């Protein structure tokens, strides 16, 4: 169902400027600056305790910053009480009123805002249509599955047509299959509503599949911000490379700088790598490579003229459905994980087999 044009409102743009929240001596948020575009789907991704919820609560107005500013469409909202910010919010635990029906739950924010009765029932119906629960209005939350309850919570959060929707681990309580379905639903909803979404999650797969951009948080700060593919292909730190996806990490020393490429010596082997900032000659660095970007040299895949190359022996071989995962020991002593797509025509490697592996310079990142 596509919405009529009058349902669409323009998404809010949100600016966080040196935002800080301290609890005594603990800095839950330690100076976050971030510009969220109108209509963007932005995700705050990070481990537990990295300050994601606190950041969201400050945007919603349930926590006040110790320092810094929050602006919506260029105007500071720090002094505006939560109910006047007109922001929708969805929590992990649904937070539905158990004694109210689905329709009464969705109606609640409209009633609070003094919307006339006739208009309210129309808006409630539209919101339940939007989350694909038409005809569920008379049920009680306990008569719904977890996924359906979360859809009701989303309907309640958007029924008053906010220009910004904040979602704190909204799919965290659901099982994997349902979570994946609802991820697609949330994307659809975002496209239909056209408003700004800010999602909090600790689940990297969820962040990668849903977001326009991801801000990776660590220790109350933004470690890196970018599109999912930017973060995956060009992590700027060990933390980001290990938190998003899997990576091999090898210690290395910088021994030369060529056009746009850094030459490093890694356990006796020369390699070429790319780096966001050119490091100093002699600097001790870490080289990182994604397991699925490494290839066995005898497979015919183009990796570029100056690809990196290493000889290794297979230590472990595991079939994992869509991929085979190999643990290799390079001749220089490094442990390397390589993942290869599985397939009827792809030869599986055996333990003890000697191999050569190759990979592109662009897939060799200094962090
Ligand atoms: P996340 O959502 O990323 O898991 P939070 O924003 O909830 O992280 O918490 C960030 C840090 O701030 C944690 O170390 C947490 O213990 C601390 N913190 C959060 N809320 C409070 C509070 N009300 N009082 C004291 N410390 C808090
Ligand atoms: Mg949290």
CSV table of N, CA and C and ligand atoms in Angstrom, one decimal, residues 47-54 92 168-169 200, ligand 2:
chain,number,residue,atom,x,y,z
A,47,UNK,N,29.1,-1.6,21.0
A,47,UNK,CA,28.9,-2.6,22.0
A,47,UNK,C,28.1,-2.0,23.2
A,48,UNK,N,27.7,-2.9,24.0
A,48,UNK,CA,26.9,-2.5,25.2
A,48,UNK,C,27.7,-1.5,26.0
A,49,UNK,N,27.1,-0.4,26.5
A,49,UNK,CA,27.8,0.5,27.3
A,49,UNK,C,28.5,1.6,26.5
A,50,UNK,N,28.4,1.7,25.2
A,50,UNK,CA,29.1,2.6,24.4
A,50,UNK,C,28.4,4.0,24.3
A,51,UNK,N,27.2,4.1,24.9
A,51,UNK,CA,26.6,5.4,25.0
A,51,UNK,C,25.5,5.6,24.0
A,52,UNK,N,25.0,4.6,23.3
A,52,UNK,CA,24.0,4.7,22.3
A,52,UNK,C,22.7,5.1,22.9
A,53,UNK,N,22.2,4.4,23.9
A,53,UNK,CA,20.9,4.8,24.5
A,53,UNK,C,20.9,6.2,25.1
A,54,UNK,N,22.0,6.5,25.8
A,54,UNK,CA,22.1,7.8,26.4
A,54,UNK,C,22.0,8.9,25.3
A,92,UNK,N,12.9,-1.5,22.9
A,92,UNK,CA,13.0,-2.9,22.8
A,92,UNK,C,11.9,-3.7,23.3
A,168,UNK,N,15.2,2.2,19.8
A,168,UNK,CA,16.3,1.7,20.6
A,168,UNK,C,16.2,0.2,20.6
A,169,UNK,N,17.1,-0.5,19.9
A,169,UNK,CA,17.1,-2.0,19.8
A,169,UNK,C,15.7,-2.5,19.6
A,200,UNK,N,19.2,2.5,17.1
A,200,UNK,CA,20.3,2.0,18.0
A,200,UNK,C,20.3,0.5,17.9
B,2,LIG,MG1,21.3,0.7,25.1
